[in-house]
mmCIF file of C-alpha atoms and ligand atoms in Angstrom:
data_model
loop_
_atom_site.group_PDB
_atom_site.id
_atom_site.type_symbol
_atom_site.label_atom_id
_atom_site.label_comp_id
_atom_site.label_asym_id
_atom_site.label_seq_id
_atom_site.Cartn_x
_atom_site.Cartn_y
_atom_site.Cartn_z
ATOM 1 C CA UNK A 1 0.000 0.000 0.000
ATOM 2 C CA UNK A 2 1.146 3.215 -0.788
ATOM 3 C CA UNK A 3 1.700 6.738 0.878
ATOM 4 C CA UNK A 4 -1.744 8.035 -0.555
ATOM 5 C CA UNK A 5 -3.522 4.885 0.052
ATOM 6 C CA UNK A 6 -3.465 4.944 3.799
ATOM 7 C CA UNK A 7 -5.248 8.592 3.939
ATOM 8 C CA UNK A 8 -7.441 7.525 0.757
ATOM 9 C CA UNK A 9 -8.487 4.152 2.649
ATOM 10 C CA UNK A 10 -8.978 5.997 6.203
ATOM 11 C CA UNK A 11 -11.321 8.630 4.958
ATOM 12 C CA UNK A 12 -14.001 6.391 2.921
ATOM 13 C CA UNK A 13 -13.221 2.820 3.395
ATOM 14 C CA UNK A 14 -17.094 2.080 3.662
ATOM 15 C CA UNK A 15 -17.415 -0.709 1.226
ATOM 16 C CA UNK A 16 -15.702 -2.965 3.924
ATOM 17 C CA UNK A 17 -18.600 -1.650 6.475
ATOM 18 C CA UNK A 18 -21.356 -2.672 3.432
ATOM 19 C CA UNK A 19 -19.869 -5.958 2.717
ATOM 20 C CA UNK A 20 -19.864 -7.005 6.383
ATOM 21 C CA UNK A 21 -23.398 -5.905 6.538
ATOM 22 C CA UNK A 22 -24.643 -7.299 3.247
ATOM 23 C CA UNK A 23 -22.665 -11.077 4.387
ATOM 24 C CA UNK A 24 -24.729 -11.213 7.907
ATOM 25 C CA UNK A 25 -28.192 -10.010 5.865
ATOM 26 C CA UNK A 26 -28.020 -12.357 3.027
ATOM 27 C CA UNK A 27 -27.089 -15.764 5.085
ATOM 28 C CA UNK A 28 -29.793 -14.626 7.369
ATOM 29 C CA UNK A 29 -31.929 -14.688 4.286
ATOM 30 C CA UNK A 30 -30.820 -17.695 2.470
ATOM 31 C CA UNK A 31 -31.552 -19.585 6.017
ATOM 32 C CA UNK A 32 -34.902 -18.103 5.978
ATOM 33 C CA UNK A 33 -35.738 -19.191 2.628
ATOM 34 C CA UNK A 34 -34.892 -22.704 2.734
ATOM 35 C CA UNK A 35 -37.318 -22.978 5.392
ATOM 36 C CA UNK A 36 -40.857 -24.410 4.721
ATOM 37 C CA UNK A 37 -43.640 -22.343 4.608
ATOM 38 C CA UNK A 38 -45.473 -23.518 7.169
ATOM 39 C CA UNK A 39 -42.789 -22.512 9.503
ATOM 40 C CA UNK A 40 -44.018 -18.830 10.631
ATOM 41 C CA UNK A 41 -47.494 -20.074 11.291
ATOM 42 C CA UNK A 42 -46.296 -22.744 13.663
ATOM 43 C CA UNK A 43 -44.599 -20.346 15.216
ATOM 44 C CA UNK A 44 -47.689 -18.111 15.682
ATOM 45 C CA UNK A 45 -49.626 -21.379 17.297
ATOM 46 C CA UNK A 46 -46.463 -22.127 19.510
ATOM 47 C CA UNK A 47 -46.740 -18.711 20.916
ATOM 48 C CA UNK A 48 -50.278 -18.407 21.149
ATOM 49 C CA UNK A 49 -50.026 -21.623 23.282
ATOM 50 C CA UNK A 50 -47.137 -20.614 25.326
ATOM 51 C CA UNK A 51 -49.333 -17.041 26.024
ATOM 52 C CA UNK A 52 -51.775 -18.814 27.331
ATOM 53 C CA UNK A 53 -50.055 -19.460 30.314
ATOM 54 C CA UNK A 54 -46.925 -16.977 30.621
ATOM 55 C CA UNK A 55 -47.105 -13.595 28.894
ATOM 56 C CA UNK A 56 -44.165 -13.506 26.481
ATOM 57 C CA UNK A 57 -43.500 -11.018 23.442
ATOM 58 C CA UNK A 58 -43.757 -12.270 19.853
ATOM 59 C CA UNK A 59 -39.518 -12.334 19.940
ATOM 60 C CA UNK A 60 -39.225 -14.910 22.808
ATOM 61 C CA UNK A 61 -39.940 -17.712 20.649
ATOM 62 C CA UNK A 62 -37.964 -19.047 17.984
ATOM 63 C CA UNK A 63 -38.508 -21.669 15.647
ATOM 64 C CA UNK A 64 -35.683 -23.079 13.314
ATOM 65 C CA UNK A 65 -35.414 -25.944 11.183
ATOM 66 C CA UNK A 66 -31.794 -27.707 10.483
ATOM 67 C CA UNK A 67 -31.390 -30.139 8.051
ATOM 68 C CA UNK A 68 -28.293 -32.616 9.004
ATOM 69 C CA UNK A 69 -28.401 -34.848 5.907
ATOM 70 C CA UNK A 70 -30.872 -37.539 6.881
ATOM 71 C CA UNK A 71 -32.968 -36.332 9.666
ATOM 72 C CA UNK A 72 -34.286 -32.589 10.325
ATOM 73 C CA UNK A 73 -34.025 -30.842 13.882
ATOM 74 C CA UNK A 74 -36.878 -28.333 14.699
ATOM 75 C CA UNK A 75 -35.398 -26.233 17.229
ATOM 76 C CA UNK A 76 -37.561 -24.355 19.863
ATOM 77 C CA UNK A 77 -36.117 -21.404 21.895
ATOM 78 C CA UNK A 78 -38.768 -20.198 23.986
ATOM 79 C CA UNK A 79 -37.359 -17.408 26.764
ATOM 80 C CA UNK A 80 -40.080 -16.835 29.492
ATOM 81 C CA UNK A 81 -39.319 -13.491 31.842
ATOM 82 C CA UNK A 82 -37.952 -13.759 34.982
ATOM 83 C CA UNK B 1 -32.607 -26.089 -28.962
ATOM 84 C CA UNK B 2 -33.123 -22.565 -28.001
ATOM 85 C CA UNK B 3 -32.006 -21.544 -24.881
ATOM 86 C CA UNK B 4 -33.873 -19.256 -22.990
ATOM 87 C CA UNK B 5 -32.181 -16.456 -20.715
ATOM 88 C CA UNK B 6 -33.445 -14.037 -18.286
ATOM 89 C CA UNK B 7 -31.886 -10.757 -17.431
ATOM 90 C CA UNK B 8 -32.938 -10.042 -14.206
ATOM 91 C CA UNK B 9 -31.851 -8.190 -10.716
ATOM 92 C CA UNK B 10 -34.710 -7.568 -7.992
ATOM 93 C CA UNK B 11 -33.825 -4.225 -7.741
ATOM 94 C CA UNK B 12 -35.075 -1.784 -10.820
ATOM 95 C CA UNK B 13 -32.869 0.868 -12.332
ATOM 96 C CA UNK B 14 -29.949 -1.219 -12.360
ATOM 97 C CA UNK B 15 -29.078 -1.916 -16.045
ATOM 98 C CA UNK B 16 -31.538 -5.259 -17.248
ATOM 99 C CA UNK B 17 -32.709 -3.283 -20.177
ATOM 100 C CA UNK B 18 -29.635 -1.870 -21.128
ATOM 101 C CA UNK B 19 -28.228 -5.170 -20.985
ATOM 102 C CA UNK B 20 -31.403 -7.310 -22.759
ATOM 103 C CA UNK B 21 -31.021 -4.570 -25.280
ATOM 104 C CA UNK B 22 -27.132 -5.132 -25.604
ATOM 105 C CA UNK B 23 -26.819 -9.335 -25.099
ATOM 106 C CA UNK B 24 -29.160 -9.454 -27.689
ATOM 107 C CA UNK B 25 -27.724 -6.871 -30.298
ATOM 108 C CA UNK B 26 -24.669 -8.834 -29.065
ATOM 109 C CA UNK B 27 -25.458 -12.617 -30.121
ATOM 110 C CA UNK B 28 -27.491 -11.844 -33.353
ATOM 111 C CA UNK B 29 -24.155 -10.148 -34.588
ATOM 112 C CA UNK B 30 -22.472 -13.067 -34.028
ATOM 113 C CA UNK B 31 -25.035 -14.741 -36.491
ATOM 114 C CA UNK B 32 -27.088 -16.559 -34.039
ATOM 115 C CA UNK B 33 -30.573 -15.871 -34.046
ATOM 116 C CA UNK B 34 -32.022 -14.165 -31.474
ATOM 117 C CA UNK B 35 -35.608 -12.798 -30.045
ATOM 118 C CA UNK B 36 -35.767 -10.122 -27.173
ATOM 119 C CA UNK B 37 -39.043 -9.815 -25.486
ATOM 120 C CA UNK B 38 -39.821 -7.136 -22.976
ATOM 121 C CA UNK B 39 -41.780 -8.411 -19.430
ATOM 122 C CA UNK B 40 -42.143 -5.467 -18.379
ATOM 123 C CA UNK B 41 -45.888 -5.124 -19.247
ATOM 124 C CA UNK B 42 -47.023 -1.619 -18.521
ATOM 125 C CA UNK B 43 -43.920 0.215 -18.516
ATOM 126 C CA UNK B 44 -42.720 -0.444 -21.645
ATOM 127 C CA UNK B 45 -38.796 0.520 -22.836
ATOM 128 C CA UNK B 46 -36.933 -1.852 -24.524
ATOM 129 C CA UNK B 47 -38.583 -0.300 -27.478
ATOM 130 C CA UNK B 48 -37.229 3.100 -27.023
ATOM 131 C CA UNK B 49 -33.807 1.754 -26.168
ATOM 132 C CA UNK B 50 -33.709 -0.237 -29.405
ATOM 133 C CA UNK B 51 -35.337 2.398 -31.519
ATOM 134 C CA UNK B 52 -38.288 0.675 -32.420
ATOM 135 C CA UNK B 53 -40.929 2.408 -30.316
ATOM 136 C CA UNK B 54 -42.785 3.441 -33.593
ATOM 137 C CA UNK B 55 -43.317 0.312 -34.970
ATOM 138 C CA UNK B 56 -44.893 -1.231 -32.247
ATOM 139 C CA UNK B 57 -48.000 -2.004 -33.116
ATOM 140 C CA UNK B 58 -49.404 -5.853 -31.703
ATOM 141 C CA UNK B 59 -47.536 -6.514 -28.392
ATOM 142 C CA UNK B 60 -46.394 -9.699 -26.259
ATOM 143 C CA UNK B 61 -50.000 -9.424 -24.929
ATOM 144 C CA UNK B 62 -52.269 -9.003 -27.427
ATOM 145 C CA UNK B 63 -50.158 -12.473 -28.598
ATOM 146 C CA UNK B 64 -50.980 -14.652 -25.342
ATOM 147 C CA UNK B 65 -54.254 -12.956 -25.651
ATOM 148 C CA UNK B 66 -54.762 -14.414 -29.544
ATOM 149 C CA UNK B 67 -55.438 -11.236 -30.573
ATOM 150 C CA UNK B 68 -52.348 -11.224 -33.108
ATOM 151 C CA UNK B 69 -49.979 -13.427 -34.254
ATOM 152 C CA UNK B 70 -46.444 -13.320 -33.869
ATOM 153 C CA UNK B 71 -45.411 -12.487 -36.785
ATOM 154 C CA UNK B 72 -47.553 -9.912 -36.980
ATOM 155 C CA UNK B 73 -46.063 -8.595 -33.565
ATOM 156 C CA UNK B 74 -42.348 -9.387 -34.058
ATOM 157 C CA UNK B 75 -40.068 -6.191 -34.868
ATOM 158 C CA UNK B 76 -37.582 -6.957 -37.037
ATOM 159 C CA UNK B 77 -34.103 -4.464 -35.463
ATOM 160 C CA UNK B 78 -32.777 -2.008 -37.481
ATOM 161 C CA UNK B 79 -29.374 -2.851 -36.568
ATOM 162 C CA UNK B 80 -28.804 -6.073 -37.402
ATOM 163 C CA UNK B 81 -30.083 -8.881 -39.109
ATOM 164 C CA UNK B 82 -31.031 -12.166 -37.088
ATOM 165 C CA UNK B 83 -32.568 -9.840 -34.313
ATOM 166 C CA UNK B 84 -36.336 -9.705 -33.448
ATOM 167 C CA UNK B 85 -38.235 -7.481 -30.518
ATOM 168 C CA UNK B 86 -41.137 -8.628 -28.799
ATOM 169 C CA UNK B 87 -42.598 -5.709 -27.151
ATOM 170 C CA UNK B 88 -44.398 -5.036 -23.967
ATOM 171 C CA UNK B 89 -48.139 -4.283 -24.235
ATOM 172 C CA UNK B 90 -48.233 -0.490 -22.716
ATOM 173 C CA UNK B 91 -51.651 -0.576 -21.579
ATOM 174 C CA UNK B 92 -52.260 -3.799 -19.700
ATOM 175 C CA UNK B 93 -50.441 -4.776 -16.021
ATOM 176 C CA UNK B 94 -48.353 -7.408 -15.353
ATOM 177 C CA UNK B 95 -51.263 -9.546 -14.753
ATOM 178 C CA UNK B 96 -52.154 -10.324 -18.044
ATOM 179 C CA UNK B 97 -48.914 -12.620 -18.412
ATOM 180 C CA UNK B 98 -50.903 -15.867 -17.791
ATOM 181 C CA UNK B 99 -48.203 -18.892 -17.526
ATOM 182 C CA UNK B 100 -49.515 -20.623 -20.316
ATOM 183 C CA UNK B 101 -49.841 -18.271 -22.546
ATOM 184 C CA UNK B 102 -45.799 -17.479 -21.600
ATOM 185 C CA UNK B 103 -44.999 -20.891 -22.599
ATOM 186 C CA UNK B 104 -47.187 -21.217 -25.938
ATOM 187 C CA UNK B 105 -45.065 -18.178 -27.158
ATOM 188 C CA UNK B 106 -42.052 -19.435 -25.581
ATOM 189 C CA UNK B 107 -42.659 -22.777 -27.381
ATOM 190 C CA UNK B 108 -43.668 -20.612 -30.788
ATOM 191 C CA UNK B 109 -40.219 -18.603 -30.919
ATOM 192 C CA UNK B 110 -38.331 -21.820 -29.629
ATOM 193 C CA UNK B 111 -38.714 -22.922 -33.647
ATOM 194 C CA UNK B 112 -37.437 -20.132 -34.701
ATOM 195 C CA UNK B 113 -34.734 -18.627 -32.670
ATOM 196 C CA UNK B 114 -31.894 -19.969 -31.548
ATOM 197 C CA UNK B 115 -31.898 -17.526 -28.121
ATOM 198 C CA UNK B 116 -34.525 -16.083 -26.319
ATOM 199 C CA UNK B 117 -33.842 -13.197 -24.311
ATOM 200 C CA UNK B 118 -36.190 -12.494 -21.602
ATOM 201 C CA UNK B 119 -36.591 -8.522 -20.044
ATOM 202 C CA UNK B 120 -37.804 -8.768 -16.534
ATOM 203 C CA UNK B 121 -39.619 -6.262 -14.644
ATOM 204 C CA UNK B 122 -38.254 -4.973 -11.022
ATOM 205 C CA UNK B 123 -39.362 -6.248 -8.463
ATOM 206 C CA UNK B 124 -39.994 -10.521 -7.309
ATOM 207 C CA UNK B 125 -43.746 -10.488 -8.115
ATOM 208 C CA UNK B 126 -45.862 -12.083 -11.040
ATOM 209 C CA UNK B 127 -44.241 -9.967 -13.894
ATOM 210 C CA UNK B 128 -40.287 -11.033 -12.657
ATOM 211 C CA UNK B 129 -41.626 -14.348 -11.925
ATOM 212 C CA UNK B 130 -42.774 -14.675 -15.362
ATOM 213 C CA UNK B 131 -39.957 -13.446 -17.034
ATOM 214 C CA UNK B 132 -37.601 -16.333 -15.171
ATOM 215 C CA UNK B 133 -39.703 -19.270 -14.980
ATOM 216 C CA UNK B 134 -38.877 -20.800 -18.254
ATOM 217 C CA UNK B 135 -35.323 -19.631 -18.287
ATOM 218 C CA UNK B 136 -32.415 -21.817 -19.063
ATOM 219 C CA UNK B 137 -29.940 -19.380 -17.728
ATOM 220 C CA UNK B 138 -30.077 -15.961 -15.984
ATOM 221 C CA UNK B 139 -28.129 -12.898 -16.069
ATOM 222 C CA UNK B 140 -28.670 -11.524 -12.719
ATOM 223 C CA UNK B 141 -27.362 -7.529 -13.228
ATOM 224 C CA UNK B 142 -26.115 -5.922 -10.248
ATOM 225 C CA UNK B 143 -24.851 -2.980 -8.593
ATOM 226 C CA UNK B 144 -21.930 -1.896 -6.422
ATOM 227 C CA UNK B 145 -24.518 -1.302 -3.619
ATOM 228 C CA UNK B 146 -25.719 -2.672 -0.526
ATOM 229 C CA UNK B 147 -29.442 -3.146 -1.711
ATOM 230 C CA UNK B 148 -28.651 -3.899 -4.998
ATOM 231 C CA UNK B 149 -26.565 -7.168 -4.355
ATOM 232 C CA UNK B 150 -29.324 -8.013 -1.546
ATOM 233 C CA UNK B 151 -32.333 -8.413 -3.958
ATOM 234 C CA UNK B 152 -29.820 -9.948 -6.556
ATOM 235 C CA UNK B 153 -29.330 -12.736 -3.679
ATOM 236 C CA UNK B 154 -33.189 -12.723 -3.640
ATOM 237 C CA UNK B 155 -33.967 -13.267 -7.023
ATOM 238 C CA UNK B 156 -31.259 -16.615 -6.947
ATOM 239 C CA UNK B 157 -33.371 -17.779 -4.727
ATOM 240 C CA UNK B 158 -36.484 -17.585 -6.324
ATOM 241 C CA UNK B 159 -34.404 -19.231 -9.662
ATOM 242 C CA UNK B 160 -33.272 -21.936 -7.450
ATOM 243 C CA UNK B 161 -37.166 -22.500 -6.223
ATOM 244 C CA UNK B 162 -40.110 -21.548 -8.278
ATOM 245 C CA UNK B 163 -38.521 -21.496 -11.871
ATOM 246 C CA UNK B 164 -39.808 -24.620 -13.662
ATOM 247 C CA UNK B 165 -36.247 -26.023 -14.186
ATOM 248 C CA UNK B 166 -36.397 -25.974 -9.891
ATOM 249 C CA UNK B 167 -39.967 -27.436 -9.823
ATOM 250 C CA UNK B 168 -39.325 -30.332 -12.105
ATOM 251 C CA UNK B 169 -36.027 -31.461 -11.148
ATOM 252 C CA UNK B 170 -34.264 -30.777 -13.451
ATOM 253 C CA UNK B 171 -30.135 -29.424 -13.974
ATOM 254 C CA UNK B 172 -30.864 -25.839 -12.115
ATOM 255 C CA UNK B 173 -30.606 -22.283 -13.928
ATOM 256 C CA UNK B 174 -27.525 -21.674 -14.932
ATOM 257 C CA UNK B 175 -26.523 -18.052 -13.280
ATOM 258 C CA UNK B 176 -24.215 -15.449 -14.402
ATOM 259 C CA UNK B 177 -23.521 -12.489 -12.603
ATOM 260 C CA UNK B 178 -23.247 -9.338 -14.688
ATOM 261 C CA UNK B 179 -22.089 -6.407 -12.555
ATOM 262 C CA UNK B 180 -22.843 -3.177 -13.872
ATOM 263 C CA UNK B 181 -22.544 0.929 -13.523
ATOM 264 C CA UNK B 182 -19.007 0.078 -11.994
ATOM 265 C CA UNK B 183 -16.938 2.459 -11.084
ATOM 266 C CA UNK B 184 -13.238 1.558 -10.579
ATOM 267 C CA UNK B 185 -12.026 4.776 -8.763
ATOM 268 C CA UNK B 186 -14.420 4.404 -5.957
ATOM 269 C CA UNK B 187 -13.651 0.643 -5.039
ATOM 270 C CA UNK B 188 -9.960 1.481 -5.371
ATOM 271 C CA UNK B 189 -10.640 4.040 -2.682
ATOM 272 C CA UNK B 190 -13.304 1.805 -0.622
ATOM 273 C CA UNK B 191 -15.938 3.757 -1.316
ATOM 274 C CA UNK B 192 -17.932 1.335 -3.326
ATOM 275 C CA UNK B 193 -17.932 -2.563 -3.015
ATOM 276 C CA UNK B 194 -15.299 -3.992 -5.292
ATOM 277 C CA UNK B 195 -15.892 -7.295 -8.257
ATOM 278 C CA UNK B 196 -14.342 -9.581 -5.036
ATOM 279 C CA UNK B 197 -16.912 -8.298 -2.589
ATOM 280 C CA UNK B 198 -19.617 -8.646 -4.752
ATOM 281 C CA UNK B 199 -18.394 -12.653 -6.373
ATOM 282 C CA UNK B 200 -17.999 -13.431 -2.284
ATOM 283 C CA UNK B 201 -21.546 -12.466 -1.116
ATOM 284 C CA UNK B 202 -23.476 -13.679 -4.103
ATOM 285 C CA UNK B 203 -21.080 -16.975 -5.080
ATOM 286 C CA UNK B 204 -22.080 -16.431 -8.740
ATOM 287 C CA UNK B 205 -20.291 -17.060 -11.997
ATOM 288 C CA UNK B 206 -18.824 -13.838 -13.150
ATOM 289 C CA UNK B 207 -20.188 -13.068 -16.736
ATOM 290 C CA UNK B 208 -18.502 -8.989 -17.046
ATOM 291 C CA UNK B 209 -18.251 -6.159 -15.263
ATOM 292 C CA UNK B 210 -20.118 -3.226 -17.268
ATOM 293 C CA UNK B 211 -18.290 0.521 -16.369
ATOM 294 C CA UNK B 212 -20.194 3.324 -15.462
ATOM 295 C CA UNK B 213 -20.324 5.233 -18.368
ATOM 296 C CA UNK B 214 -21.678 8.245 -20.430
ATOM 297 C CA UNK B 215 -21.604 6.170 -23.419
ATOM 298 C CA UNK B 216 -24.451 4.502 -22.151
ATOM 299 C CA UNK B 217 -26.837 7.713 -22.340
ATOM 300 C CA UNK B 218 -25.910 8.851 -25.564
ATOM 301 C CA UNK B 219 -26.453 5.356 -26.797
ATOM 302 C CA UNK B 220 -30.104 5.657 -24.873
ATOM 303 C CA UNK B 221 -30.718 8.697 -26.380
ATOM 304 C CA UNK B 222 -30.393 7.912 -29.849
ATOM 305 C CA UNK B 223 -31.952 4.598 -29.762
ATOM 306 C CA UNK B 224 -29.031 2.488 -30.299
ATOM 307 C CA UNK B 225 -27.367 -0.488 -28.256
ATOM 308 C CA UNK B 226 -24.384 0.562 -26.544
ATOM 309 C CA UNK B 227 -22.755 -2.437 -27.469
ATOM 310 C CA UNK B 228 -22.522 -1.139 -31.161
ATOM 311 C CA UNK B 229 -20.676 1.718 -29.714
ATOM 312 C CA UNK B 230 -17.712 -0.232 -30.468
ATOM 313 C CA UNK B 231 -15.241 2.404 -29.103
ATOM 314 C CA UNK B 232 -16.878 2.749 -25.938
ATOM 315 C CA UNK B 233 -15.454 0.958 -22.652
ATOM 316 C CA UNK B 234 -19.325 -0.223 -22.081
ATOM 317 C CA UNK B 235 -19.998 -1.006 -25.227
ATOM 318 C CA UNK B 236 -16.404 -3.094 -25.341
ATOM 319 C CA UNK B 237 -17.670 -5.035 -21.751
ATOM 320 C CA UNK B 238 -20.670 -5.726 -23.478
ATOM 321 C CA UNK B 239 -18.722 -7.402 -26.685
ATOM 322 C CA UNK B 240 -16.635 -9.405 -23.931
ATOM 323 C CA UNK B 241 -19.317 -10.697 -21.791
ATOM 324 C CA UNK B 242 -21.491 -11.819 -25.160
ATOM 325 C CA UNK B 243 -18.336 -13.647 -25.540
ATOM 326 C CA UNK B 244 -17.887 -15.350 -23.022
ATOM 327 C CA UNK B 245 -21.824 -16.364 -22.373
ATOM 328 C CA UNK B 246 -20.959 -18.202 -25.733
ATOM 329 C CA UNK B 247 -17.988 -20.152 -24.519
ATOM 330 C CA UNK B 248 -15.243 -17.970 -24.963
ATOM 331 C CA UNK B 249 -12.636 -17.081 -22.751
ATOM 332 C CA UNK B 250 -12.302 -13.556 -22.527
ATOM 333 C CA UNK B 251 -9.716 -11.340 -20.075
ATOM 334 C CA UNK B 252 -11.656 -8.872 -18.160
ATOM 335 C CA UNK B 253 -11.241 -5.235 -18.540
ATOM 336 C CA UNK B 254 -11.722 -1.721 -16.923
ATOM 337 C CA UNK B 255 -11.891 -3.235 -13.775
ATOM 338 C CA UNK B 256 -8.639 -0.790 -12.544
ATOM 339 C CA UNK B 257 -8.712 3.066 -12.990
ATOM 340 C CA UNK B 258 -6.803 3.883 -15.995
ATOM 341 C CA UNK B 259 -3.268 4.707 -14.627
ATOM 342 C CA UNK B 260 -2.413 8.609 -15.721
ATOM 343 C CA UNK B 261 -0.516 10.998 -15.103
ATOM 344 C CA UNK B 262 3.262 11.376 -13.561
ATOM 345 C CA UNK B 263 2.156 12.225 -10.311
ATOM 346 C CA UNK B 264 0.010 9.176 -9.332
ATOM 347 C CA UNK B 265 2.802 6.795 -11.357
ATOM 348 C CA UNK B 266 5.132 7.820 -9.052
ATOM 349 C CA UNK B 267 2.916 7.054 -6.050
ATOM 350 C CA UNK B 268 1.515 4.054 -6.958
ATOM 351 C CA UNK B 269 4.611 2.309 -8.088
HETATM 352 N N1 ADP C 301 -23.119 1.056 -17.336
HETATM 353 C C1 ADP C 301 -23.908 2.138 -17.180
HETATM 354 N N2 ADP C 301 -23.361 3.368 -17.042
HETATM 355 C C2 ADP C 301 -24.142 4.456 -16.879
HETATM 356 N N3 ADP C 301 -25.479 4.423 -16.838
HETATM 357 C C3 ADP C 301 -26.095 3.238 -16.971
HETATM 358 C C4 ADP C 301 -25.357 2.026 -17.143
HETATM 359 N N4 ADP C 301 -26.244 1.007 -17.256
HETATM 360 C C5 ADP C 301 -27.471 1.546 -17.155
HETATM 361 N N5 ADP C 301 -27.398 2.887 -16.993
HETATM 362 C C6 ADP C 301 -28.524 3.834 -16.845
HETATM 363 O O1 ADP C 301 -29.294 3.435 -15.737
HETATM 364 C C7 ADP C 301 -30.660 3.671 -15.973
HETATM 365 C C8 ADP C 301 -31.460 2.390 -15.768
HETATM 366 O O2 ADP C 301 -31.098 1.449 -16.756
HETATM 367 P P1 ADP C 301 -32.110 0.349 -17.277
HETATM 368 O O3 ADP C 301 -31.355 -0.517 -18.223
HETATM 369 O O4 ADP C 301 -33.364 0.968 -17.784
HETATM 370 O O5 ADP C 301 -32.403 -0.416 -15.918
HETATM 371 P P2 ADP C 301 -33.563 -1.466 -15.531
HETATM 372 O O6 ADP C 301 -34.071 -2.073 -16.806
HETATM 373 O O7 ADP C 301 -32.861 -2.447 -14.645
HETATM 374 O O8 ADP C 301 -34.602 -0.698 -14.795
HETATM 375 C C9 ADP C 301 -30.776 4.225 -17.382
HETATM 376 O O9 ADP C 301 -30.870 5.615 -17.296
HETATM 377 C C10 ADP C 301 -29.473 3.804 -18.028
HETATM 378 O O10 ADP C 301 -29.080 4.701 -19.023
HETATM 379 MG MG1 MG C 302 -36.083 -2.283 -17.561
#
């Protein structure tokens, strides 16, 4: 790198800031995707069940799906309040 | 066997007509030939772009819809032989593109032409869906630009699900990634994502990196592809990346600002 470059790079480096950004958005996204569709409703019923008892917000519950090759994992977080 | 390819992106404003307009121009010079048809229904522009927006008179609508034939809709291009436009119907919305009439027509040019080149709309609704479900490959243009490479990410993942190559099984869409409006002095500088960032985020085939350039509005204004601008750095990226979507291997260019003057020589080394 050269003289210039340093100052050049220190005032604007940005890109590295949007490709950082754009690498934590789009695997979020491509996890999301590869879900199946009935995934956000279950997680509506989950919740609705859970509220029935302990009042949690819509974000205390997650619902993921791994796939590991032959079998799938459906992974419940559920994080009741103190 | 024609192959069918759809230039697509998510995001609008981003270069897909530019480029259908160009790819096109770009493979029926090479003698192969080749129908363009625009998808995006209502907001018709490939026309204007290829100056041909006062011949239209049947469009790609008023075809599903029976209410022409192809041949009387078909625009033969001024430019070159071997080239056909199917235009956009102005009046109707994206609606009207019913899948099976897509595929009759599809089916009807797949006689004639050896490649199809499909014009998507922005956006990921019926109208883009359209445009890629019958696709063979895609050219997915994108941007130096945060929401730009996002929707292109998008749009892969709609080829990789609800095209009909994804639905029936069969070898996926073949994806090229076409980055466009580059500019080489801001992702020296880190200002603007570089080719690496962008080929790391979207793991895509590399197909050409189009330059930002003022070649491209003149061309736009008078009606004429840039890729005929033969001079042009665009037009030049254009040739190369024709190329190479038929096989060739082609060096890519203008990817580095063009080193001038005695001043930054000496700094750069
Ligand atoms: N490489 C380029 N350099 C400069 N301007 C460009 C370039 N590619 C496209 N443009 C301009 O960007 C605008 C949008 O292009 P267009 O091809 O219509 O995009 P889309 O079809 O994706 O909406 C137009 O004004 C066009 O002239
Ligand atoms: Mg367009």
């Amino acid at each position: 790198m050269s003289f210039l470059d340093y100052f050049k790079t220190k005032k604007t480096n940005t890109a590295s800031i949007a490709k950082e950004r754009l690498q934590i958005i789009v695997a979020h996204e491509r996890t999301k995707r590869d879900q199946p569709d009935y995934l956000p409703q279950l997680q509506q019923e989950i919740l609705d069940v859970i509220r029935k008892y302990v009042p949690i917000d819509q974000d205390q519950v997650q619902v993921q799906l791994d796939n590991n090759g032959n079998c799938s994992v459906l992974e419940l977080n559920v994080t009741l309040p103190d | 066997m024609a192959k069918i390819i759809v230039i697509t992106s998510g995001k609008g404003g981003v270069g897909k007509t530019t480029t259908s307009a160009s790819v096109s121009t770009g493979l029926a010079k090479r003698g192969h030939k080749t129908v363009v048809i625009d998808f995006d229904v209502g907001l018709r522009n490939l026309d204007l772009i290829m100056n041909c927006e006062r011949r239209v008179v049947y469009d790609f609508v008023n075809v599903i819809n029976e209410e022409a034939t192809l041949n009387q809709a078909l625009i033969k291009d001024k430019h070159v032989d071997d080239l056909f436009i199917l235009p956009a119907s102005q009046t109707r919305d994206k609606d009207a593109l019913t899948q099976q009439g897509v595929e009759r027509v599809l089916n009807e040019l797949a006689e004639r032409f050896e490649y199809i080149i499909c014009d998507s709309p922005a956006g990921i609704e019926h109208g883009a869906q359209m445009a890629l479900y019958y696709a063979d490959e895609a050219i997915i243009v994108t941007n130096p630009e945060v929401s730009s490479v996002r929707d292109s990410d998008r749009i892969l993942g709609i080829l990789q699900s609800k095209s009909r190559r994804a639905e029936m099984g069969l070898d996926p869409v073949k994806e090229h990634l076409l980055l466009s409006r580059y500019n080489p002095a801001r992702a020296e500088t880190g200002e603007m994502l570089c080719v690496e960032d962008v080929k790391d985020i979207l793991a895509i085939k590399l197909l050409g990196v189009i330059p930002e350039s003022q070649t491209v509005l003149s061309a736009s204004n008078q009606g004429v592809p840039v890729i005929l601008d033969e001079v042009s750095d665009a037009g030049q990226a254009y040739q190369d990346a024709v190329d190479r979507l038929l096989g060739e291997e082609r060096e890519h260019r203008f990817l580095e600002v063009e080193k001038k003057g005695f001043f930054k020589r000496m700094f750069r080394g």
